[in-house]
mmCIF file of C-alpha atoms in Angstrom:
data_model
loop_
_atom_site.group_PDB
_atom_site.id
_atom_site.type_symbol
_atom_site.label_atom_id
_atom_site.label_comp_id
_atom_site.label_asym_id
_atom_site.label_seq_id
_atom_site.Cartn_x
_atom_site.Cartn_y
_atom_site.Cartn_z
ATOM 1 C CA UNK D 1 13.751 -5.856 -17.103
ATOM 2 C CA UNK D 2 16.343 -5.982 -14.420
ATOM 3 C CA UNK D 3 17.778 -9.497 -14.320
ATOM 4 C CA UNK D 4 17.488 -10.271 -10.714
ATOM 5 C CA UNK D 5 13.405 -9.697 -10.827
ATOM 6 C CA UNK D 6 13.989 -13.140 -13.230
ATOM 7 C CA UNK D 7 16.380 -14.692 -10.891
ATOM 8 C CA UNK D 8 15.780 -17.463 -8.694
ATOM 9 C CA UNK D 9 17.028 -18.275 -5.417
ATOM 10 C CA UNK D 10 17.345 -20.472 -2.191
ATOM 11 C CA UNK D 11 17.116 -19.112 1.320
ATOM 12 C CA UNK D 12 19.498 -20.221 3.732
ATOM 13 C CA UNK D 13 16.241 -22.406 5.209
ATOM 14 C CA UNK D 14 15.636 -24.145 2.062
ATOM 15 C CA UNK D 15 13.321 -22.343 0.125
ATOM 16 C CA UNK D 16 13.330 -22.033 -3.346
ATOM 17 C CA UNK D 17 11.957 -19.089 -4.323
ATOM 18 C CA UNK D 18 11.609 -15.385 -6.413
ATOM 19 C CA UNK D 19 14.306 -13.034 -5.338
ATOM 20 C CA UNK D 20 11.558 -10.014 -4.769
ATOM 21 C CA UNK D 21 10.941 -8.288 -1.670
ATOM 22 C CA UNK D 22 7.078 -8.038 -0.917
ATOM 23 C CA UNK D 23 5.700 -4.910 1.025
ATOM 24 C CA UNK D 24 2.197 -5.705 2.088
ATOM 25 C CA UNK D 25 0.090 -2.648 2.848
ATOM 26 C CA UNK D 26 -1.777 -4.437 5.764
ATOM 27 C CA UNK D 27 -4.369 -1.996 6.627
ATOM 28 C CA UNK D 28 -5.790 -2.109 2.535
ATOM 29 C CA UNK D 29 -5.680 -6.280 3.142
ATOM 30 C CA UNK D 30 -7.333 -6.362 6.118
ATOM 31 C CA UNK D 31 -9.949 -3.808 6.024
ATOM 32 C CA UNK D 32 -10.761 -5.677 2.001
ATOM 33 C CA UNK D 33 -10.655 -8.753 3.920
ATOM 34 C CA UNK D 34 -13.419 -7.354 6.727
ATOM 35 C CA UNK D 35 -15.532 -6.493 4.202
ATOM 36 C CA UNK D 36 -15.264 -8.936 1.850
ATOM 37 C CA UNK D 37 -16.136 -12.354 4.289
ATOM 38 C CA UNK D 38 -19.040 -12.511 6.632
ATOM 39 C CA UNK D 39 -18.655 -11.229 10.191
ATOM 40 C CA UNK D 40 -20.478 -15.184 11.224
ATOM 41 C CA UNK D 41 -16.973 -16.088 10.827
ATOM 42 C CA UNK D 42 -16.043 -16.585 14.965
ATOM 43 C CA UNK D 43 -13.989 -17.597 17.475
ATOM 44 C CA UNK D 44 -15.400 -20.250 19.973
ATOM 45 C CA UNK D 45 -16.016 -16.735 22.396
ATOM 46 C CA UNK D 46 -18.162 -15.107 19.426
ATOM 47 C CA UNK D 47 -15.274 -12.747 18.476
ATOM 48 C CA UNK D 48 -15.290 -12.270 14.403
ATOM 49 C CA UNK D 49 -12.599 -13.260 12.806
ATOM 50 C CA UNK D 50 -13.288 -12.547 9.397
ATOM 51 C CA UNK D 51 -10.497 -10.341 8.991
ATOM 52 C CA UNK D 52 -8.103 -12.233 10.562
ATOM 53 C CA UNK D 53 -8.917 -15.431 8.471
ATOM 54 C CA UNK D 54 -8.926 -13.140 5.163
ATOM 55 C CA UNK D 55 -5.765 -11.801 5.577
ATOM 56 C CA UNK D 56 -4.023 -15.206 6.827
ATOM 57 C CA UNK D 57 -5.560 -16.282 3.240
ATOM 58 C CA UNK D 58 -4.054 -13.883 1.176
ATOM 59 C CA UNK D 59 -1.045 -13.910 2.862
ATOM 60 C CA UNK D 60 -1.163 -17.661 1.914
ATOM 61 C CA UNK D 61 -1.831 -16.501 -1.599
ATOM 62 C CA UNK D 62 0.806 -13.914 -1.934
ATOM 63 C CA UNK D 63 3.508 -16.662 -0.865
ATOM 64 C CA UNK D 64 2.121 -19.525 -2.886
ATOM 65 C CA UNK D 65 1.399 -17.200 -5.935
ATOM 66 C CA UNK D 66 4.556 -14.364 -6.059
ATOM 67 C CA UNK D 67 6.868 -16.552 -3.981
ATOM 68 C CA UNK D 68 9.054 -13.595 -2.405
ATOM 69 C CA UNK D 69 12.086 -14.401 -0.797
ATOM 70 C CA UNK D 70 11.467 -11.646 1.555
ATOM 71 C CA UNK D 71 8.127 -9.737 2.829
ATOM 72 C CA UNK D 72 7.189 -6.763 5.345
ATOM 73 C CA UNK D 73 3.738 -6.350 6.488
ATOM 74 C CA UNK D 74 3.869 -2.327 6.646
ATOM 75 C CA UNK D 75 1.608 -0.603 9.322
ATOM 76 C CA UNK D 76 0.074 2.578 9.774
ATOM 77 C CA UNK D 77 1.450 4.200 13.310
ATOM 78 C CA UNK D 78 -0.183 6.957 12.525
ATOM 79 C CA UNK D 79 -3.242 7.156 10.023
ATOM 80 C CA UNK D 80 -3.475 10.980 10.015
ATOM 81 C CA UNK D 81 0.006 12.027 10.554
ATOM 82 C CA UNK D 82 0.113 15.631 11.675
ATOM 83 C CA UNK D 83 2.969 17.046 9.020
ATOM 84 C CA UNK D 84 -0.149 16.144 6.340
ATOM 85 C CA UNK D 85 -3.062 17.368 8.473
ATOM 86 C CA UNK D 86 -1.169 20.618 9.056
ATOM 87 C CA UNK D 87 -0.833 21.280 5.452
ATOM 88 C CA UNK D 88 -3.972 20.381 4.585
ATOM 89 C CA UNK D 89 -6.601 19.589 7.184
ATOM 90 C CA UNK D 90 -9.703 18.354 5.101
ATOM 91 C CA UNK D 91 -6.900 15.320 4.898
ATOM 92 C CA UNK D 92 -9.018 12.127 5.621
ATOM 93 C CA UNK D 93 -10.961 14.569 7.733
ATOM 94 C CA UNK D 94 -14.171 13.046 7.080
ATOM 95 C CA UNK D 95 -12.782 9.042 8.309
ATOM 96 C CA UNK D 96 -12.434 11.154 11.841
ATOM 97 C CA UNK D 97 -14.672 9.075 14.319
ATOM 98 C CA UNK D 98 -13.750 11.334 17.445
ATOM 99 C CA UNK D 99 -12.789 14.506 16.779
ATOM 100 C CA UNK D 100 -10.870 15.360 19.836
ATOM 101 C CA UNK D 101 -8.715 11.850 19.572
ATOM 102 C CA UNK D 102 -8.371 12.307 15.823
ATOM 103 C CA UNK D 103 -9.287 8.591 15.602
ATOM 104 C CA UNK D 104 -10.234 6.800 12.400
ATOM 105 C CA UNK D 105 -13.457 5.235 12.004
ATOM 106 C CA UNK D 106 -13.258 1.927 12.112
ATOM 107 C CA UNK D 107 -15.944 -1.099 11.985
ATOM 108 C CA UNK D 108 -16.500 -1.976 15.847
ATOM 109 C CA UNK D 109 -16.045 -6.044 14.564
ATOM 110 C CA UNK D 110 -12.717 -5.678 13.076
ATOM 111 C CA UNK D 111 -10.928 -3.207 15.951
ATOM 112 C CA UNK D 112 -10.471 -6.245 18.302
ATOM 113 C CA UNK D 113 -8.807 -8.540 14.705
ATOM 114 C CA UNK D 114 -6.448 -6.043 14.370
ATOM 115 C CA UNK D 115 -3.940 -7.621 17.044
ATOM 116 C CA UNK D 116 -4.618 -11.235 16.583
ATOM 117 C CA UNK D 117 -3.394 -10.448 12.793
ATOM 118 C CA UNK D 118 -0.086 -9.068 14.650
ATOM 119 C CA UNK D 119 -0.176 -11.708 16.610
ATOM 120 C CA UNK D 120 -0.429 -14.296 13.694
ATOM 121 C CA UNK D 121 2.557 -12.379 12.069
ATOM 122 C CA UNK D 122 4.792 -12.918 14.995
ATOM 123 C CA UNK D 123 4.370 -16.724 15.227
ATOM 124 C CA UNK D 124 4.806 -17.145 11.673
ATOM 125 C CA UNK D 125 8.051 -15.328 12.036
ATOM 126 C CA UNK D 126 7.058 -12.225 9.346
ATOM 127 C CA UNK D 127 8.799 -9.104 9.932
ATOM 128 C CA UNK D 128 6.897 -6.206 10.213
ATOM 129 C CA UNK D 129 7.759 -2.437 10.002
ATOM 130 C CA UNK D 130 5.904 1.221 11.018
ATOM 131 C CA UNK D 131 7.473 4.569 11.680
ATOM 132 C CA UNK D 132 6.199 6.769 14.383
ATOM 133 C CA UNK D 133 3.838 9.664 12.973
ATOM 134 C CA UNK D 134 3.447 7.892 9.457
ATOM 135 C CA UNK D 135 1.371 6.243 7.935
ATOM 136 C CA UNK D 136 2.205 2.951 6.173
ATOM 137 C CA UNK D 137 2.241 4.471 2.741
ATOM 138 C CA UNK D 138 5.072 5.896 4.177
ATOM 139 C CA UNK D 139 6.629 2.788 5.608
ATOM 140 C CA UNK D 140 6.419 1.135 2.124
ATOM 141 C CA UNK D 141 7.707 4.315 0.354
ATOM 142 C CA UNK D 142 11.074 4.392 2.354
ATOM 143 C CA UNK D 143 11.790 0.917 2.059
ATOM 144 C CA UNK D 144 11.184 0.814 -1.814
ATOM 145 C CA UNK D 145 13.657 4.078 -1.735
ATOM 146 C CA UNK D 146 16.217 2.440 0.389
ATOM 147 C CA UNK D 147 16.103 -1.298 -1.797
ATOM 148 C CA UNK D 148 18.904 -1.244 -4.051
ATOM 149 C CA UNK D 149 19.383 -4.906 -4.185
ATOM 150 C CA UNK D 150 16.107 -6.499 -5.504
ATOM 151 C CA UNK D 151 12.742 -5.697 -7.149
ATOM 152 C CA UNK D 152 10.168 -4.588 -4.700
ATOM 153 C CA UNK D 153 6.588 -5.643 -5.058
ATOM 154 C CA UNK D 154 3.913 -3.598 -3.634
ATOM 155 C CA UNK D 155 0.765 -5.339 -2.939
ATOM 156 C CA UNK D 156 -2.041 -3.067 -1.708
ATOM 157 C CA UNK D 157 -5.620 -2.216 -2.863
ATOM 158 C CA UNK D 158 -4.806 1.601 -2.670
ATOM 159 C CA UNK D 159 -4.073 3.613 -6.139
ATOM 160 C CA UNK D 160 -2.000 6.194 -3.916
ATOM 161 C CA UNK D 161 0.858 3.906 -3.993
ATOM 162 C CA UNK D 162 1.120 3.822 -8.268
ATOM 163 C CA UNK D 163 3.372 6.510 -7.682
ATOM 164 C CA UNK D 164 5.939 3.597 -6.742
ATOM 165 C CA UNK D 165 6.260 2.573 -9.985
ATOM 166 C CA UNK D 166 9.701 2.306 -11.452
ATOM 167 C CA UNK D 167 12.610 0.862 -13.231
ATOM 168 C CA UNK D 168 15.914 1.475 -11.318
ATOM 169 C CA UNK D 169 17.635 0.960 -9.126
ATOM 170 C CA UNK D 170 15.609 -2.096 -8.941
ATOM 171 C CA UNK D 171 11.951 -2.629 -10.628
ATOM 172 C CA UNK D 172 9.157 -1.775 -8.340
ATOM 173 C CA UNK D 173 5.558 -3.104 -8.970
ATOM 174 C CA UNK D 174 2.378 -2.589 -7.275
ATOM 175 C CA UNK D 175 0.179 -5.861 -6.792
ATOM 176 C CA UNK D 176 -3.123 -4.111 -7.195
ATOM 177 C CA UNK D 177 -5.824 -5.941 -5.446
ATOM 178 C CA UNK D 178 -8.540 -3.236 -5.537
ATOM 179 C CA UNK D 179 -10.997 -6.047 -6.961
ATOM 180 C CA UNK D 180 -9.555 -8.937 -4.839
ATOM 181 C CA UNK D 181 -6.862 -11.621 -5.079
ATOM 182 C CA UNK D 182 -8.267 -13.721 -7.919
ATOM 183 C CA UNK D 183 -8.409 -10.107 -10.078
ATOM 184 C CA UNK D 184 -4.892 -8.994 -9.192
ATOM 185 C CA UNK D 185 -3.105 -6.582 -11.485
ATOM 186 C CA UNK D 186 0.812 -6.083 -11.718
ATOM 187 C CA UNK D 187 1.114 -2.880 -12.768
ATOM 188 C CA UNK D 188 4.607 -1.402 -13.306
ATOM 189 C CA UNK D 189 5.740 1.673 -15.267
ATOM 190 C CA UNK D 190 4.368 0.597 -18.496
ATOM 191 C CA UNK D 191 0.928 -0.154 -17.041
ATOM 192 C CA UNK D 192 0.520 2.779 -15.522
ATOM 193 C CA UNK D 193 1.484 4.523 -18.215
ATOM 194 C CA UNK D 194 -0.338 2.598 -20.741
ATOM 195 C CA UNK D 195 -3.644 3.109 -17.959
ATOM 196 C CA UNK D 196 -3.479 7.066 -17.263
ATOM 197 C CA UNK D 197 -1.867 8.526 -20.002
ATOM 198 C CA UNK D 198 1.520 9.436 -18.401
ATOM 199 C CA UNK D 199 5.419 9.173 -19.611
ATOM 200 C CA UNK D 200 6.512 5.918 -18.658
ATOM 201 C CA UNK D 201 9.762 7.225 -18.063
ATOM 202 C CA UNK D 202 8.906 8.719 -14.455
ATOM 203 C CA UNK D 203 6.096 7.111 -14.475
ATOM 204 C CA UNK D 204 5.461 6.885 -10.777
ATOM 205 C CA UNK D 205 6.024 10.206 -10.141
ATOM 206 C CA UNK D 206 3.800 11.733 -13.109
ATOM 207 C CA UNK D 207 1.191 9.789 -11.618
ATOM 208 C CA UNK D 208 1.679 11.238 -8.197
ATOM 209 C CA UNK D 209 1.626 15.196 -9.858
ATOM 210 C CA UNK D 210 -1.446 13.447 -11.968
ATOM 211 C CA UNK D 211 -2.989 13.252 -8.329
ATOM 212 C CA UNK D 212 -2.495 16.284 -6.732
ATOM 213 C CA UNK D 213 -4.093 17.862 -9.891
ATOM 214 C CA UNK D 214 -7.472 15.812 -9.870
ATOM 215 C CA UNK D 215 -7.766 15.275 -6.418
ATOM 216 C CA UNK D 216 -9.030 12.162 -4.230
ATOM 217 C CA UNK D 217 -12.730 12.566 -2.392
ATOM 218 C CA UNK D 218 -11.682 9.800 -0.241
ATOM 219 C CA UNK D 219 -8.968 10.967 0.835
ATOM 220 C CA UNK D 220 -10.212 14.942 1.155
ATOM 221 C CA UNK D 221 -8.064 15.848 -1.660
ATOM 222 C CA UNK D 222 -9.821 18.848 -3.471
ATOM 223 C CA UNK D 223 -7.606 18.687 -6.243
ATOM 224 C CA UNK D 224 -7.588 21.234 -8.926
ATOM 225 C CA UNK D 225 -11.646 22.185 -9.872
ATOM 226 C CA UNK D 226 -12.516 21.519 -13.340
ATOM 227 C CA UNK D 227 -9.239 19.477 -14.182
ATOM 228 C CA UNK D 228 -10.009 15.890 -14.347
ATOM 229 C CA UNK D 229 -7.633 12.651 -14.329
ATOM 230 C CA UNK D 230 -7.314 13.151 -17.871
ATOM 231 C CA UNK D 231 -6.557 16.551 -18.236
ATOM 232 C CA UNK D 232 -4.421 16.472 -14.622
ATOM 233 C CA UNK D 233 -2.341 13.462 -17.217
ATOM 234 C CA UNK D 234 -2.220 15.395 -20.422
ATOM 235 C CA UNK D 235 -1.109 18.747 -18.447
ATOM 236 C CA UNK D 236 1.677 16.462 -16.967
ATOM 237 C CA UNK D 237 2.657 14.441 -19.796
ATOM 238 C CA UNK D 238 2.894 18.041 -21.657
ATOM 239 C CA UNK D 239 4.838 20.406 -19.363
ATOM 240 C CA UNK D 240 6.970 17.309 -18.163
ATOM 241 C CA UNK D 241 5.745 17.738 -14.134
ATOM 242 C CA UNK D 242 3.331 19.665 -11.952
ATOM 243 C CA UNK D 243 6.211 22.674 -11.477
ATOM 244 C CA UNK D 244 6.894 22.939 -14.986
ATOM 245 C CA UNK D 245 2.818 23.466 -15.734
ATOM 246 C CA UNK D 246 2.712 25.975 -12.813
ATOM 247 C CA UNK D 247 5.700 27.658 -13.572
ATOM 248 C CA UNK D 248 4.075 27.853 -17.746
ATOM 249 C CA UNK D 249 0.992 29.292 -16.191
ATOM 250 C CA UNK D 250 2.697 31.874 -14.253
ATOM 251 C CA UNK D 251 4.290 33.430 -17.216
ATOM 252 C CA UNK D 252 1.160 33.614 -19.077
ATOM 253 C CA UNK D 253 2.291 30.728 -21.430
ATOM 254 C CA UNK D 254 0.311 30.487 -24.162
ATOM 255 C CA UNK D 255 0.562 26.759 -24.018
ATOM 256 C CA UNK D 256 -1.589 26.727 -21.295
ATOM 257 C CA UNK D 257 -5.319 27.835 -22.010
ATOM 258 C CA UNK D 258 -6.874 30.931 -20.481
ATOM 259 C CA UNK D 259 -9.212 28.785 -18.356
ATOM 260 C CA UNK D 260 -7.132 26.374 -16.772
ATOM 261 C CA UNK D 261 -4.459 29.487 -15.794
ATOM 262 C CA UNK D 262 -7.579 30.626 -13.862
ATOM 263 C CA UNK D 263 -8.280 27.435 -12.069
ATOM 264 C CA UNK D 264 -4.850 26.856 -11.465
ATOM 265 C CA UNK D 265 -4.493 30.615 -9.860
ATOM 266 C CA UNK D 266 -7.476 30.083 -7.816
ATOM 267 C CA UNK D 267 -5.975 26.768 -6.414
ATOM 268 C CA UNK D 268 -2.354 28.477 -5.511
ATOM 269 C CA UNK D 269 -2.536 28.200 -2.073
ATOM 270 C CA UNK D 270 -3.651 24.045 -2.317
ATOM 271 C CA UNK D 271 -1.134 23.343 -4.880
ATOM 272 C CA UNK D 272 1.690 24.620 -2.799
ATOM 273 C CA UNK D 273 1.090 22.126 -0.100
ATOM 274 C CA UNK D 274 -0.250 19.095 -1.221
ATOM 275 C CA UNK D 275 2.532 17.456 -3.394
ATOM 276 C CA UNK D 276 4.124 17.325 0.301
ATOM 277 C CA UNK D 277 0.442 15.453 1.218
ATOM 278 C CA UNK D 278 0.333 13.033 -2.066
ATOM 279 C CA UNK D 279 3.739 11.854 -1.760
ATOM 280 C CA UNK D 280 4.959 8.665 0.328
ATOM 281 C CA UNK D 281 7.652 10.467 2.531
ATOM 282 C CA UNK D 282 10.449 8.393 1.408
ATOM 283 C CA UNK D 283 12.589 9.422 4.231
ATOM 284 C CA UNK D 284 10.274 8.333 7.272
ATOM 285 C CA UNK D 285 12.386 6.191 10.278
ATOM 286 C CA UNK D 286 11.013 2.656 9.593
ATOM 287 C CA UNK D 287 11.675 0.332 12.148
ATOM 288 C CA UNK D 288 11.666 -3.419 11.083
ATOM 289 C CA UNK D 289 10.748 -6.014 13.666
ATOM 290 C CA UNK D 290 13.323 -8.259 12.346
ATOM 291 C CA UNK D 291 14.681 -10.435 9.559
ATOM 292 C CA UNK D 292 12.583 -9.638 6.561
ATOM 293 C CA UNK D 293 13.367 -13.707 5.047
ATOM 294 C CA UNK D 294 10.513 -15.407 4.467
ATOM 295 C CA UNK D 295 10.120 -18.212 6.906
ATOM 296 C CA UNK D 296 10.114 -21.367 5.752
ATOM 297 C CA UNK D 297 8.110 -22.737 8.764
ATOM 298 C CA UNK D 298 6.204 -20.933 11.438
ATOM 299 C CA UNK D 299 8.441 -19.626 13.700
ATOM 300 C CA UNK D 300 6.864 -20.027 16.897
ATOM 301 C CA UNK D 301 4.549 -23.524 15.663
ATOM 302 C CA UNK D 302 2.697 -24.354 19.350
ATOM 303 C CA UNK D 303 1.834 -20.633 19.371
ATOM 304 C CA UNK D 304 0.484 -20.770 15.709
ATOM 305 C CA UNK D 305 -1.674 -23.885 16.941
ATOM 306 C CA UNK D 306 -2.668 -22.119 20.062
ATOM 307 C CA UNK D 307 -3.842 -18.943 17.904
ATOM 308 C CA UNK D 308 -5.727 -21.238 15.452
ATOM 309 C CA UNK D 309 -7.395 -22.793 18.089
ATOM 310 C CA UNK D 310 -8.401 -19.762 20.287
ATOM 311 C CA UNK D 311 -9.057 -17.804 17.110
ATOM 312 C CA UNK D 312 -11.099 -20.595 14.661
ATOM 313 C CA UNK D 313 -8.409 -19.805 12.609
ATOM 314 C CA UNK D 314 -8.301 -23.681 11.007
ATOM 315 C CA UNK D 315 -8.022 -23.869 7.326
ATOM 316 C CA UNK D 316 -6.388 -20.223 7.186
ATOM 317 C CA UNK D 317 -3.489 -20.863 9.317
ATOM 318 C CA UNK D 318 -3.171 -24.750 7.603
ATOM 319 C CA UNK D 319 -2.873 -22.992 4.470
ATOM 320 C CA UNK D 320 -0.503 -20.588 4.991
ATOM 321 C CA UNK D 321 1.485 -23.243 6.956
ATOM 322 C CA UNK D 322 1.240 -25.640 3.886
ATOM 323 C CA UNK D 323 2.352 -22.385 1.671
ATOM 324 C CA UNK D 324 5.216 -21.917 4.032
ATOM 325 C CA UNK D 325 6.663 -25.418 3.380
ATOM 326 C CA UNK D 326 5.305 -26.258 -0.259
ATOM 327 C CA UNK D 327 9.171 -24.693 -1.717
ATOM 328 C CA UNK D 328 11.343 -26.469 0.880
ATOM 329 C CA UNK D 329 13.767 -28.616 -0.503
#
């Protein structure tokens, strides 16, 4: 294992802590967080702030728990980003709510939570980061591509982002909280490996190929018919990536069975575009709010009391206050 992901450090506020950088994938934390607490959950004007609370306590967590020394919250700009949609336009199609403004379908409760979580961001001083016409897939994919300094951990409840995975320059981990906090999974090369039956040299990657071969219903990925994850791993793992299996089939290799040349010729015109659709573009124009250190105190504390007042925020933003300070020295 790389030797800084075991290093510890101080910030220049204090803070003793793990020299990691944390990419949150905010959309996966709050929607789980929605969905997971009860919309009675209010403001003093009846507003629910379930999500709001939720993600305030597992950003709490993820401090107290991984200690990073730094952490983005990573937002989609654009859900549905067009270079994906014109590729392939089934593409999240069926999470369209309105057709004509291509927006998502979101819960009518949690639309208004989504900028008081912003707004709780800002006062505690957490940087945030989006790129215009990507998603936030995208956002965490370019900054894990561009960190050459220190291991990068990935904490989202969305398998999309295994393809992350990866040894060097730095480690990079997904934090997978698909069954909540309390059940989170670190899940590097190895894991992945060990889990889907892939190298786990290019672990990540295989995983991504994996993906384009079975398919995702949820995220209108047809995939490949009648190649399942296992197969879509053991075709990988064997031809060493999705253009070396392709390329095999094309020249009638006899390596590759009769029927899955067939289904692999019938798909031609899908498997030319979606790797492009799978893959985090690791080359999207993130913009960072600011410093990504983690505070060591809020950084705006009469506007975190203000929001935890107007918002019923009380034990969340206590806790994540308390988590803030609990390393200062």
């Amino acid at each position: 294992m790389h030797a800084a992901y075991l290093a510890r450090a101080r910030t220049a506020s204090g803070r003793l802590c793990s020299v990691t950088l944390a990419l949150l994938d905010s959309a996966s934390l709050y929607f789980r967080s929605f969905y997971a607490l009860p919309e009675s959950m209010t403001a003093p004007d009846g507003t629910p702030v379930n999500a709001v609370r939720g993600f305030t306590d597992t950003l709490a967590r993820i401090v107290t728990d991984r200690r990073p020394s730094r952490l983005v919250a990573c937002l989609d700009a654009d859900w549905r980003p067009k270079f994906r949609t014109d590729l392939l336009p089934s593409y999240k199609a069926h999470r369209v709510a309105d057709a004509v403004a291509n927006e998502e379908e979101v819960p009518d409760t949690l639309t208004p939570q989504v900028p008081i979580i912003l707004e709780v961001l800002e006062a505690f001083g957490f940087a945030t980061a989006e790129a215009a016409g990507y998603e936030a897939d995208d956002v965490i994919g370019a900054l894990t591509a561009r960190e050459k300094d220190d291991p990068v951990e990935v904490i989202t409840g969305d398998r999309d982002l295994f393809q992350l995975v990866r040894t060097e320059p730095t480690p990079a981990s997904v934090i997978y909280v698909g069954k909540g906090w309390a059940k989170a999974e670190v899940l590097g090369p190895a894991e992945i490996a060990e889990r889907y039956g892939v190298p786990v040299d290019g672990a990540g990657a295989a995983y991504a190929e994996m993906a384009v071969l079975r398919g995702d219903p949820s995220d209108g990925l047809p995939g490949v018919a009648g190649i399942g994850e296992k197969t879509a791993a053991k075709l990988i793992t064997q031809f060493g990536s999705l253009d070396g299996l392709i390329a095999a089939a094309a020249e009638g290799s006899k390596d590759v069975p009769p029927k899955t040349r067939a289904k692999l010729a019938e798909a031609e015109e899908y498997l030319r575009v979606a790797p492009t659709v799978v893959r985090v573009a690791a080359d999207a124009p993130v913009s960072v709010s600011g410093s990504d250190a983690v505070p060591a105190s809020p950084a705006d504390p009469d506007r975190v009391l203000e929001l935890a007042q107007r918002w019923n925020l009380g034990s969340s933003a206590t806790r994540l206050v308390k988590a803030l300070t609990a390393n200062v020295r």
